[in-house]
Structures are given as structure tokens and as C-alpha cells.
Coordinates of N, CA and C in Angstrom, one line a residue:
M374 N 180.0 1.6 4.9 CA 180.5 2.7 4.1 C 181.6 3.4 4.7
S375 N 182.7 3.6 3.9 CA 183.9 4.3 4.4 C 183.6 5.8 4.5
W376 N 184.4 6.5 5.4 CA 184.2 7.9 5.6 C 184.6 8.7 4.3
R377 N 185.4 8.1 3.4 CA 185.8 8.8 2.2 C 184.6 8.9 1.3
K378 N 183.8 7.9 1.2 CA 182.6 7.9 0.3 C 181.6 8.9 0.9
E379 N 181.5 8.9 2.2 CA 180.5 9.8 2.9 C 181.0 11.2 2.7
Q380 N 182.3 11.4 2.7 CA 182.9 12.8 2.5 C 182.5 13.3 1.2
R381 N 182.7 12.5 0.1 CA 182.3 13.0 -1.2 C 180.8 13.4 -1.3
R382 N 180.0 12.5 -0.7 CA 178.6 12.8 -0.7 C 178.3 14.1 0.1
A383 N 179.0 14.3 1.2 CA 178.8 15.5 2.0 C 179.2 16.8 1.2
E384 N 180.4 16.7 0.5 CA 180.8 17.8 -0.3 C 179.8 18.2 -1.3
R385 N 179.1 17.2 -1.9 CA 178.1 17.6 -2.9 C 176.9 18.2 -2.2
G386 N 176.6 17.7 -1.0 CA 175.4 18.2 -0.3 C 175.6 19.5 0.3
Y387 N 176.8 19.9 0.7 CA 177.1 21.1 1.4 C 176.6 22.3 0.6
H388 N 176.7 22.3 -0.7 CA 176.3 23.5 -1.5 C 174.8 23.7 -1.4
H389 N 174.1 22.7 -0.9 CA 172.6 22.8 -0.7 C 172.3 23.0 0.8
G390 N 173.3 23.4 1.5 CA 173.1 23.8 2.9 C 173.3 22.7 3.9
N391 N 174.0 21.6 3.5 CA 174.3 20.4 4.4 C 175.5 20.7 5.3
L392 N 175.5 21.7 6.1 CA 176.7 22.1 6.8 C 177.1 21.1 7.9
K393 N 176.1 20.6 8.6 CA 176.4 19.6 9.6 C 177.1 18.4 9.1
E394 N 176.6 17.8 8.0 CA 177.3 16.7 7.4 C 178.7 17.0 6.9
A395 N 178.8 18.2 6.3 CA 180.1 18.6 5.8 C 181.1 18.7 7.0
L396 N 180.7 19.2 8.1 CA 181.6 19.3 9.3 C 182.0 17.9 9.8
L397 N 181.0 17.0 9.8 CA 181.3 15.7 10.3 C 182.3 15.0 9.4
Q398 N 182.2 15.1 8.1 CA 183.1 14.5 7.2 C 184.5 15.2 7.2
A399 N 184.5 16.5 7.4 CA 185.8 17.2 7.6 C 186.5 16.7 8.8
A400 N 185.8 16.5 9.9 CA 186.4 16.1 11.1 C 186.9 14.6 11.0
L401 N 186.2 13.8 10.3 CA 186.6 12.4 10.0 C 187.9 12.4 9.2
G402 N 188.0 13.3 8.2 CA 189.3 13.4 7.5 C 190.4 13.8 8.3
L403 N 190.2 14.8 9.2 CA 191.3 15.2 10.1 C 191.7 14.1 11.1
I404 N 190.7 13.4 11.6 CA 191.0 12.3 12.5 C 191.9 11.2 11.8
A405 N 191.5 10.9 10.6 CA 192.3 10.0 9.8 C 193.7 10.4 9.6
E406 N 193.9 11.7 9.5 CA 195.3 12.3 9.2 C 196.1 12.5 10.5
K407 N 195.4 13.0 11.6 CA 196.1 13.5 12.8 C 195.7 12.8 14.1
G408 N 194.7 11.9 14.0 CA 194.2 11.3 15.3 C 193.1 12.2 15.9
A409 N 192.4 11.5 16.8 CA 191.2 12.2 17.4 C 191.6 13.5 18.2
A410 N 192.8 13.5 18.7 CA 193.2 14.7 19.5 C 194.0 15.7 18.7
G411 N 194.1 15.5 17.4 CA 195.1 16.3 16.6 C 194.5 17.4 15.8
F412 N 193.3 17.8 16.1 CA 192.7 19.0 15.4 C 191.8 19.8 16.3
T413 N 191.5 21.0 15.8 CA 190.7 21.9 16.6 C 189.4 22.1 15.9
F414 N 188.5 22.8 16.6 CA 187.2 23.1 16.0 C 187.4 24.0 14.7
A415 N 188.3 24.9 14.8 CA 188.6 25.8 13.7 C 189.2 25.0 12.5
D416 N 190.0 24.0 12.8 CA 190.5 23.2 11.7 C 189.3 22.5 10.9
A417 N 188.4 22.0 11.7 CA 187.2 21.3 11.0 C 186.5 22.3 10.2
A418 N 186.3 23.6 10.7 CA 185.6 24.6 9.9 C 186.4 24.9 8.6
R419 N 187.7 25.0 8.8 CA 188.5 25.4 7.6 C 188.5 24.2 6.6
M420 N 188.5 23.0 7.0 CA 188.5 21.9 6.1 C 187.1 21.8 5.4
A421 N 186.1 22.2 6.1 CA 184.7 22.2 5.5 C 184.5 23.4 4.6
G422 N 185.5 24.4 4.7 CA 185.3 25.6 3.8 C 184.4 26.6 4.4
V423 N 184.2 26.7 5.7 CA 183.3 27.7 6.3 C 184.1 28.5 7.3
S424 N 183.4 29.5 7.8 CA 184.0 30.4 8.8 C 184.2 29.7 10.1
P425 N 185.1 30.2 11.0 CA 185.3 29.5 12.3 C 184.0 29.5 13.2
A426 N 183.1 30.5 12.9 CA 181.9 30.6 13.7 C 180.8 29.6 13.2
A427 N 180.9 29.2 12.0 CA 179.8 28.4 11.4 C 179.5 27.1 12.1
P428 N 180.5 26.3 12.6 CA 180.2 25.1 13.3 C 179.3 25.2 14.5
Y429 N 179.3 26.4 15.1 CA 178.5 26.6 16.3 C 177.0 26.5 16.0
R430 N 176.6 26.5 14.8 CA 175.2 26.4 14.4 C 174.7 25.0 14.7
H431 N 175.6 24.0 14.7 CA 175.2 22.6 14.9 C 175.8 21.9 16.1
F432 N 177.0 22.4 16.5 CA 177.7 21.8 17.6 C 178.1 22.8 18.6
R433 N 178.0 22.4 19.9 CA 178.3 23.3 21.0 C 179.8 23.6 21.0
D434 N 180.6 22.5 20.7 CA 182.1 22.6 20.7 C 182.7 21.4 20.0
R435 N 184.0 21.3 20.0 CA 184.7 20.2 19.4 C 184.3 18.9 20.0
D436 N 184.1 18.8 21.3 CA 183.8 17.6 21.9 C 182.4 17.0 21.4
E437 N 181.5 17.9 21.2 CA 180.2 17.5 20.7 C 180.3 17.0 19.3
L438 N 181.1 17.6 18.5 CA 181.4 17.2 17.1 C 182.0 15.8 17.2
L439 N 183.0 15.6 18.0 CA 183.6 14.2 18.2 C 182.6 13.2 18.6
S440 N 181.8 13.6 19.6 CA 180.8 12.7 20.1 C 179.8 12.2 19.0
S441 N 179.4 13.1 18.1 CA 178.5 12.8 17.0 C 179.2 11.8 16.1
I442 N 180.5 11.9 15.9 CA 181.2 11.0 15.0 C 181.3 9.7 15.7
A443 N 181.7 9.6 17.0 CA 181.8 8.4 17.7 C 180.4 7.7 17.7
Q444 N 179.3 8.4 17.9 CA 178.0 7.8 17.9 C 177.7 7.1 16.5
R445 N 178.0 7.8 15.4 CA 177.8 7.2 14.1 C 178.7 6.0 14.0
G446 N 179.9 6.0 14.5 CA 180.8 4.9 14.4 C 180.3 3.7 15.1
F447 N 179.7 3.9 16.3 CA 179.2 2.8 17.1 C 177.9 2.2 16.4
E448 N 177.2 3.0 15.7 CA 176.0 2.5 15.0 C 176.4 1.6 13.9
Q449 N 177.5 2.0 13.1 CA 178.0 1.2 12.1 C 178.6 -0.1 12.6
F450 N 179.3 0.1 13.7 CA 180.0 -1.1 14.4 C 178.9 -2.1 14.8
E451 N 177.8 -1.6 15.4 CA 176.8 -2.5 15.9 C 176.2 -3.3 14.7
A452 N 176.0 -2.6 13.6 CA 175.4 -3.3 12.4 C 176.4 -4.4 11.9
R453 N 177.7 -4.1 11.9 CA 178.6 -5.1 11.5 C 178.7 -6.4 12.4
L454 N 178.7 -6.1 13.7 CA 178.7 -7.2 14.7 C 177.4 -8.0 14.6
T455 N 176.3 -7.3 14.4 CA 175.0 -8.0 14.4 C 175.0 -9.0 13.2
A456 N 175.4 -8.5 12.0 CA 175.4 -9.3 10.8 C 176.4 -10.5 11.0
A457 N 177.5 -10.2 11.6 CA 178.5 -11.3 11.8 C 178.0 -12.4 12.8
W458 N 177.3 -12.0 13.9 CA 176.8 -12.9 14.9 C 175.7 -13.8 14.3
D459 N 174.8 -13.1 13.5 CA 173.7 -13.9 12.8 C 173.0 -14.8 13.8
D460 N 172.7 -14.3 15.0 CA 172.0 -15.1 16.0 C 172.6 -16.4 16.3
G461 N 173.9 -16.5 16.2 CA 174.6 -17.7 16.5 C 174.6 -18.9 15.5
R462 N 174.3 -18.6 14.3 CA 174.2 -19.6 13.2 C 175.6 -19.8 12.6
P463 N 175.9 -21.0 12.1 CA 175.3 -22.3 12.3 C 175.5 -22.9 13.7
D464 N 176.5 -22.4 14.4 CA 176.8 -22.9 15.7 C 177.5 -21.7 16.5
T465 N 177.5 -21.8 17.8 CA 177.9 -20.7 18.6 C 179.4 -20.3 18.4
V466 N 180.3 -21.3 18.3 CA 181.7 -21.1 18.2 C 182.0 -20.4 16.8
T467 N 181.4 -21.0 15.8 CA 181.7 -20.4 14.4 C 181.2 -19.0 14.3
A468 N 180.0 -18.7 14.9 CA 179.4 -17.4 14.8 C 180.2 -16.4 15.6
F469 N 180.7 -16.9 16.8 CA 181.5 -16.0 17.6 C 182.8 -15.7 16.9
E470 N 183.4 -16.6 16.2 CA 184.7 -16.3 15.5 C 184.4 -15.2 14.4
R471 N 183.2 -15.3 13.8 CA 182.9 -14.2 12.8 C 182.8 -12.9 13.5
V472 N 182.3 -12.8 14.7 CA 182.2 -11.5 15.4 C 183.6 -11.0 15.6
G473 N 184.5 -11.8 16.0 CA 185.9 -11.4 16.2 C 186.5 -10.8 15.0
R474 N 186.3 -11.5 13.9 CA 186.8 -11.0 12.6 C 186.2 -9.7 12.2
A475 N 184.9 -9.6 12.5 CA 184.2 -8.3 12.1 C 184.7 -7.2 13.0
Y476 N 185.1 -7.4 14.2 CA 185.6 -6.4 15.1 C 187.0 -5.9 14.5
L477 N 187.8 -6.9 14.1 CA 189.1 -6.5 13.6 C 189.0 -5.8 12.2
A478 N 188.0 -6.2 11.4 CA 187.8 -5.6 10.1 C 187.4 -4.2 10.2
F479 N 186.5 -3.9 11.2 CA 186.1 -2.5 11.4 C 187.2 -1.6 11.8
A480 N 188.1 -2.1 12.7 CA 189.2 -1.3 13.1 C 190.2 -1.0 12.0
R481 N 190.3 -2.0 11.1 CA 191.2 -1.9 9.9 C 190.6 -1.0 8.8
E482 N 189.3 -1.1 8.6 CA 188.7 -0.4 7.5 C 188.1 1.0 7.8
E483 N 187.9 1.2 9.1 CA 187.3 2.5 9.5 C 188.2 3.1 10.7
P484 N 189.5 3.4 10.4 CA 190.3 3.9 11.5 C 189.9 5.2 12.1
A485 N 189.3 6.1 11.3 CA 188.8 7.4 11.8 C 187.7 7.2 12.8
F486 N 186.7 6.4 12.4 CA 185.6 6.1 13.3 C 186.1 5.4 14.6
Y487 N 187.0 4.4 14.4 CA 187.5 3.6 15.5 C 188.3 4.6 16.5
S488 N 189.0 5.5 16.0 CA 189.8 6.4 16.8 C 188.8 7.3 17.6
A489 N 187.8 7.8 16.9 CA 186.8 8.7 17.6 C 186.0 7.9 18.7
M490 N 185.8 6.6 18.4 CA 185.0 5.8 19.4 C 185.8 5.5 20.6
F491 N 187.1 5.2 20.5 CA 187.8 4.6 21.6 C 189.0 5.4 22.0
E492 N 189.4 6.4 21.2 CA 190.7 7.2 21.5 C 190.5 8.7 21.7
S493 N 189.2 9.1 21.7 CA 189.0 10.6 21.8 C 189.0 11.1 23.2
G494 N 189.0 10.2 24.2 CA 189.0 10.6 25.6 C 187.7 11.2 26.1
L495 N 186.6 11.0 25.3 CA 185.3 11.6 25.7 C 184.6 10.6 26.6
P496 N 184.0 11.1 27.7 CA 183.2 10.2 28.6 C 181.9 9.8 27.9
A497 N 181.7 8.5 27.7 CA 180.5 8.1 27.0 C 179.2 8.5 27.6
D498 N 179.2 8.6 29.0 CA 178.0 8.9 29.7 C 177.7 10.4 29.6
A499 N 178.6 11.2 29.0 CA 178.3 12.6 28.9 C 177.3 12.9 27.8
N500 N 177.1 11.9 26.9 CA 176.1 12.1 25.8 C 175.2 10.8 25.8
P501 N 174.0 11.0 26.1 CA 173.1 9.8 26.2 C 173.0 9.0 24.9
A502 N 173.0 9.7 23.8 CA 172.8 9.0 22.5 C 174.1 8.2 22.2
L503 N 175.3 8.8 22.5 CA 176.5 8.1 22.3 C 176.6 6.8 23.3
L504 N 176.2 7.0 24.5 CA 176.2 5.9 25.5 C 175.3 4.8 25.0
A505 N 174.1 5.1 24.5 CA 173.1 4.1 24.0 C 173.7 3.4 22.8
A506 N 174.3 4.1 21.9 CA 174.9 3.4 20.7 C 176.0 2.5 21.1
S507 N 176.9 2.9 22.1 CA 178.0 2.0 22.5 C 177.5 0.8 23.2
E508 N 176.4 1.0 24.0 CA 175.9 -0.2 24.7 C 175.2 -1.2 23.8
R509 N 174.6 -0.7 22.7 CA 174.0 -1.6 21.8 C 175.0 -2.4 21.1
A510 N 176.2 -1.8 20.8 CA 177.2 -2.6 20.1 C 177.8 -3.6 21.1
F511 N 178.0 -3.2 22.3 CA 178.5 -4.2 23.3 C 177.5 -5.3 23.6
S512 N 176.2 -5.0 23.4 CA 175.2 -6.0 23.7 C 175.4 -7.2 22.8
I513 N 175.9 -7.0 21.6 CA 176.1 -8.2 20.7 C 177.2 -9.1 21.3
I514 N 178.3 -8.5 21.8 CA 179.3 -9.3 22.4 C 178.8 -10.0 23.6
R515 N 178.0 -9.3 24.4 CA 177.4 -10.0 25.6 C 176.5 -11.1 25.2
A516 N 175.6 -10.9 24.2 CA 174.7 -12.0 23.8 C 175.5 -13.2 23.3
A517 N 176.6 -13.0 22.6 CA 177.5 -14.1 22.2 C 178.1 -14.8 23.4
A518 N 178.5 -14.0 24.4 CA 179.1 -14.6 25.6 C 178.1 -15.4 26.4
E519 N 176.8 -15.0 26.4 CA 175.8 -15.7 27.1 C 175.6 -17.1 26.4
R520 N 175.7 -17.1 25.1 CA 175.6 -18.4 24.4 C 176.8 -19.3 24.7
L521 N 178.0 -18.7 24.7 CA 179.2 -19.4 25.0 C 179.1 -20.0 26.5
A522 N 178.6 -19.2 27.4 CA 178.5 -19.7 28.8 C 177.6 -20.9 28.9
A523 N 176.6 -20.9 28.0 CA 175.6 -22.0 28.1 C 176.2 -23.3 27.6
L524 N 177.4 -23.2 27.0 CA 178.1 -24.4 26.5 C 178.9 -25.1 27.6
A525 N 178.9 -24.6 28.8 CA 179.7 -25.2 29.9 C 179.2 -26.6 30.1
P526 N 180.1 -27.6 30.1 CA 179.8 -29.0 30.3 C 179.2 -29.2 31.7
P527 N 178.4 -30.2 31.9 CA 177.8 -30.5 33.2 C 178.9 -30.7 34.2
G528 N 178.7 -30.0 35.4 CA 179.7 -30.1 36.4 C 180.8 -29.1 36.4
T529 N 180.8 -28.3 35.3 CA 181.8 -27.2 35.1 C 181.2 -25.9 35.6
P530 N 181.8 -25.2 36.5 CA 181.2 -23.9 36.9 C 181.0 -23.0 35.8
R531 N 179.9 -22.4 35.7 CA 179.6 -21.5 34.6 C 179.9 -20.0 35.0
P532 N 180.9 -19.4 34.4 CA 181.3 -18.0 34.7 C 180.2 -17.1 34.3
P533 N 180.1 -15.9 35.0 CA 179.1 -14.9 34.6 C 179.3 -14.5 33.2
A534 N 178.2 -14.4 32.4 CA 178.3 -14.0 31.0 C 178.9 -12.6 30.9
M535 N 178.6 -11.7 31.8 CA 179.1 -10.3 31.7 C 180.7 -10.3 31.8
M536 N 181.2 -11.2 32.8 CA 182.6 -11.3 32.9 C 183.3 -11.8 31.7
M537 N 182.7 -12.8 31.1 CA 183.2 -13.4 29.8 C 183.2 -12.3 28.7
A538 N 182.1 -11.6 28.6 CA 182.0 -10.6 27.6 C 183.1 -9.5 27.7
L539 N 183.3 -9.1 29.0 CA 184.4 -8.1 29.2 C 185.8 -8.7 28.9
H540 N 186.0 -9.9 29.2 CA 187.3 -10.5 28.9 C 187.5 -10.6 27.4
I541 N 186.5 -11.1 26.7 CA 186.6 -11.3 25.3 C 186.7 -9.9 24.5
W542 N 185.9 -8.9 25.0 CA 186.0 -7.6 24.5 C 187.4 -7.0 24.6
S543 N 188.0 -7.3 25.8 CA 189.3 -6.8 26.1 C 190.4 -7.4 25.1
M544 N 190.2 -8.7 24.9 CA 191.1 -9.4 24.0 C 190.9 -8.9 22.6
S545 N 189.7 -8.7 22.1 CA 189.4 -8.2 20.8 C 190.0 -6.8 20.6
H546 N 189.7 -6.0 21.6 CA 190.2 -4.6 21.5 C 191.7 -4.5 21.5
G547 N 192.3 -5.3 22.3 CA 193.8 -5.3 22.3 C 194.4 -5.7 21.0
V548 N 193.9 -6.7 20.4 CA 194.5 -7.1 19.1 C 194.1 -6.1 18.0
A549 N 192.9 -5.6 18.1 CA 192.5 -4.5 17.1 C 193.4 -3.3 17.2
S550 N 193.6 -2.8 18.4 CA 194.3 -1.6 18.6 C 195.8 -1.7 18.3
L551 N 196.4 -2.9 18.6 CA 197.8 -3.1 18.4 C 198.2 -3.5 17.0
F552 N 197.4 -4.5 16.5 CA 197.8 -5.2 15.3 C 196.9 -5.1 14.1
A553 N 195.6 -4.6 14.2 CA 194.7 -4.6 13.1 C 194.2 -3.3 12.7
R554 N 194.7 -2.2 13.3 CA 194.2 -0.9 13.0 C 194.7 -0.5 11.5
G555 N 194.0 0.4 11.0 CA 194.2 0.8 9.6 C 195.1 2.0 9.4
D556 N 195.9 2.4 10.4 CA 196.8 3.5 10.3 C 198.2 3.1 10.6
A557 N 199.1 4.1 10.6 CA 200.5 3.8 10.7 C 200.9 3.2 12.1
A558 N 200.1 3.3 13.1 CA 200.4 2.8 14.4 C 200.3 1.3 14.5
R559 N 199.9 0.6 13.4 CA 199.7 -0.8 13.5 C 201.1 -1.5 13.6
R560 N 201.2 -2.5 14.5 CA 202.4 -3.2 14.7 C 202.4 -4.5 13.9
K561 N 203.6 -5.0 13.5 CA 203.6 -6.1 12.7 C 203.5 -7.4 13.5
L562 N 203.0 -8.5 12.9 CA 202.9 -9.8 13.5 C 203.4 -10.9 12.6
P563 N 203.9 -12.0 13.2 CA 204.3 -13.1 12.4 C 203.1 -13.9 11.9
M564 N 201.9 -13.5 12.2 CA 200.6 -14.1 11.8 C 199.6 -13.0 11.6
S565 N 198.4 -13.4 11.1 CA 197.4 -12.4 10.9 C 196.7 -12.1 12.2
P566 N 196.2 -10.8 12.4 CA 195.5 -10.5 13.6 C 194.3 -11.4 13.8
D567 N 193.6 -11.9 12.8 CA 192.5 -12.8 12.9 C 193.0 -14.1 13.6
E568 N 194.1 -14.6 13.1 CA 194.6 -15.9 13.7 C 195.0 -15.7 15.1
L569 N 195.6 -14.5 15.5 CA 196.0 -14.3 16.8 C 194.8 -14.2 17.7
L570 N 193.7 -13.5 17.3 CA 192.5 -13.4 18.2 C 191.8 -14.8 18.3
E571 N 191.8 -15.5 17.2 CA 191.1 -16.8 17.3 C 191.9 -17.7 18.3
A572 N 193.2 -17.7 18.3 CA 194.0 -18.5 19.2 C 193.8 -18.1 20.6
E573 N 193.7 -16.8 20.8 CA 193.5 -16.2 22.2 C 192.2 -16.7 22.8
V574 N 191.1 -16.6 21.9 CA 189.8 -16.9 22.4 C 189.7 -18.4 22.7
L575 N 190.2 -19.2 21.8 CA 190.2 -20.7 22.0 C 190.9 -21.1 23.2
I576 N 192.1 -20.5 23.5 CA 192.8 -20.8 24.7 C 192.0 -20.4 25.9
Y577 N 191.4 -19.3 25.9 CA 190.6 -18.8 27.0 C 189.4 -19.7 27.2
L578 N 188.7 -20.2 26.2 CA 187.5 -21.0 26.4 C 188.0 -22.4 26.9
R579 N 189.0 -22.9 26.3 CA 189.5 -24.2 26.8 C 190.0 -24.2 28.2
G580 N 190.5 -23.0 28.6 CA 191.0 -22.9 30.0 C 189.8 -22.9 31.0
L581 N 188.6 -22.5 30.5 CA 187.4 -22.5 31.3 C 186.7 -23.9 31.2
G582 N 187.3 -24.8 30.4 CA 186.7 -26.2 30.3 C 185.6 -26.3 29.3
F583 N 185.5 -25.3 28.4 CA 184.4 -25.3 27.4 C 184.8 -26.1 26.2
P584 N 183.8 -26.8 25.6 CA 184.1 -27.4 24.3 C 184.2 -26.3 23.2
T585 N 185.1 -26.5 22.3 CA 185.3 -25.5 21.2 C 185.2 -26.1 19.8
E586 N 184.6 -27.3 19.8 CA 184.4 -27.9 18.5 C 183.3 -27.3 17.7
R587 N 183.5 -27.2 16.4 CA 182.4 -26.6 15.6 C 181.4 -27.8 15.2
R588 N 180.3 -27.4 14.8 CA 179.3 -28.4 14.4 C 179.8 -29.1 13.1
P589 N 179.8 -30.4 13.1 CA 180.3 -31.1 11.9 C 179.3 -30.8 10.7
P590 N 179.9 -30.9 9.5 CA 179.0 -30.6 8.3 C 177.9 -31.7 8.2
A591 N 176.8 -31.2 7.8 CA 175.6 -32.2 7.6 C 176.0 -33.3 6.7
K592 N 175.6 -34.5 7.0 CA 175.8 -35.6 6.1 C 174.9 -35.5 4.9
A593 N 175.4 -36.0 3.8 CA 174.6 -36.0 2.6 C 173.5 -37.0 2.7
A594 N 172.4 -36.6 2.1 CA 171.2 -37.5 2.2 C 171.6 -38.9 1.5
A595 N 171.1 -39.9 2.2 CA 171.3 -41.2 1.7 C 170.8 -41.4 0.3
E596 N 171.6 -42.0 -0.6 CA 171.1 -42.2 -2.0 C 170.3 -43.5 -2.1
P597 N 169.3 -43.5 -3.0 CA 168.6 -44.7 -3.1 C 169.4 -45.8 -3.7
P598 N 169.1 -47.0 -3.4 CA 169.9 -48.2 -3.9 C 169.9 -48.2 -5.5
P599 N 171.0 -48.6 -6.1 CA 170.9 -48.6 -7.6 C 169.9 -49.6 -8.1
V600 N 169.4 -49.3 -9.3 CA 168.4 -50.2 -9.9 C 169.2 -51.3 -10.6
P601 N 168.9 -52.5 -10.3 CA 169.6 -53.7 -10.9 C 169.7 -53.5 -12.5
P602 N 170.8 -53.7 -13.1 CA 170.9 -53.5 -14.5 C 170.3 -54.7 -15.2
E603 N 169.9 -54.4 -16.5 CA 169.4 -55.5 -17.3 C 170.6 -56.4 -17.8
P604 N 170.4 -57.7 -18.0 CA 171.5 -58.5 -18.5 C 171.9 -58.0 -19.9
S605 N 173.2 -58.1 -20.2 CA 173.7 -57.6 -21.5 C 173.4 -58.7 -22.5
S606 N 172.8 -58.3 -23.7 CA 172.6 -59.3 -24.8 C 173.9 -59.7 -25.4
A607 N 174.9 -58.8 -25.3 CA 176.2 -59.1 -25.9 C 177.0 -60.1 -25.0
S608 N 176.7 -60.1 -23.7 CA 177.4 -61.0 -22.7 C 176.4 -61.7 -21.9
P609 N 175.7 -62.7 -22.3 CA 174.7 -63.4 -21.6 C 175.2 -63.8 -20.2
G610 N 174.3 -63.5 -19.2 CA 174.6 -63.9 -17.8 C 175.7 -63.0 -17.2
N611 N 176.1 -61.9 -17.9 CA 177.1 -61.1 -17.3 C 176.6 -59.6 -17.2
P612 N 175.9 -59.2 -16.2 CA 175.3 -57.9 -16.1 C 176.4 -56.9 -16.1
G613 N 176.1 -55.7 -16.6 CA 177.1 -54.6 -16.8 C 177.4 -54.0 -15.5
G614 N 176.7 -54.1 -14.4 CA 177.0 -53.5 -13.1 C 176.4 -52.1 -13.1
P615 N 176.6 -51.3 -12.0 CA 176.0 -50.1 -11.8 C 176.5 -49.0 -12.7
W616 N 177.6 -49.2 -13.4 CA 178.1 -48.1 -14.3 C 177.7 -48.4 -15.7
G617 N 176.8 -49.3 -16.0 CA 176.4 -49.5 -17.4 C 176.9 -50.9 -17.9
K618 N 176.5 -51.1 -19.2 CA 176.9 -52.4 -19.8 C 178.3 -52.3 -20.3
P619 N 179.0 -53.4 -20.2 CA 180.4 -53.4 -20.7 C 180.4 -53.2 -22.2
K620 N 181.5 -52.6 -22.6 CA 181.6 -52.3 -24.0 C 182.4 -53.5 -24.7

């Protein structure tokens, strides 16, 4: 769900006392317009239509407000990556490519959340809930990396899964931040960001000596042999063949 839809819902709910949600949506709007560092606590209050003192009922300061937004972003990010990974079905390489596309799509479709998550300058370990949410999202990439590491051919040194996860996360984040973001800072490419990331990952895996072939499509079930046709009365001794009697 985009922040704009949530914002409309929050505006309806605020008249019934939903101040916290109204502030979160106001801050998301400001992040989308000015970036994670481009607004103050008072700006969020003004955008929500409340007094400068009102936000302190729910948030200690601007950093805590940003932290709550980043946490929500990581929760949505985790849900997208989990759905894309789908426990590695139908095969590891195909599923992993879906995870990469989901990463880029989130950066493109949710630029305000993405900025709060990665560009706010907040230390993740300062908020236990935020840290836990970010670790759960990263765990999807790590689980995929563990499956990829298991594909190492016999006799090929298997790199640590954590190292692979960090390498692949860095590649995904670099492409997302430079070329797939949904704001004006996006740079142009002679190809799609998805194609660039796929090429990067395939080159990386091949450099490690890993197979990158996808599972071939399942063969169609063998058809039963055709029933021998009855001889044609119009052409004695000349059966019509499997497509019917000759006309």
C-alpha cells in the first residue's frame, strides 16, 4: 500500500483522534517532497494540522517519528521480499531474481519509506523495534544466499552465506539507489534497472563458479498412442490415418 492511500485514510481517522497516524502520514508526505532530512518536527505538526506541541504526545522527537516510519517501511519491505522469494520456488535462481526485482520495485514505488529506511541517518540499533524489522527483511536475502551457496559444484569452495548476502544486498541497494528510485534523483540507464541487477548477479555467481541455469520446464505428459482407425468404406484397404477418414 502506498503512503498516499495511507495518508487519505489517516486524514479521515484524525478527526476521530488518530493523531499518531496523521503525524506519520504527514511526515511521509514531507519525506516524499523534501527527503528524510528536509523537514522539522514542527513541519510535520503543521502538515497534520495540529499545534507544534501535539506530536510530543506520541513521539519523543523527530528522530523517533522517523524511526517509526522506517520500521513500518521495513515491515512492508520484508513482506514483499518474502512473497517474491516464495521459499525458493520453482528453483533457487528464478526465485532469487524475483527477490531482486521486488527490491527495486519497492524503491521505485515507495520512495518515502525507502528514504526513511536508508537515508535518514538514524542508527538502527537505537530503536530495538526498528533493528528487529530491518534484520527480518535482511534475513530473506540471507536465506536466499544460503540456498545459492548450496549450489556450489563439487570441488568448488563454498563462500560464507553471510558474505554472499552482503555482496548481493550491496549490489541490489546500489542499483536501487542510483537507478530505480521513485524520485528526481534517479539516474538514467541504457537498460532497465532490473536488467542491470540481473546481469550483475549472474556475473557475480558465475565468477564464483556457480551454475546459473534455471530449471527446464516440465515435459508434457506422454500422450497415449492413437487408436487405429477403422477402414474407410469409401476407400477399401485405405485407412484414414490418425486425423480421420479421407474425404
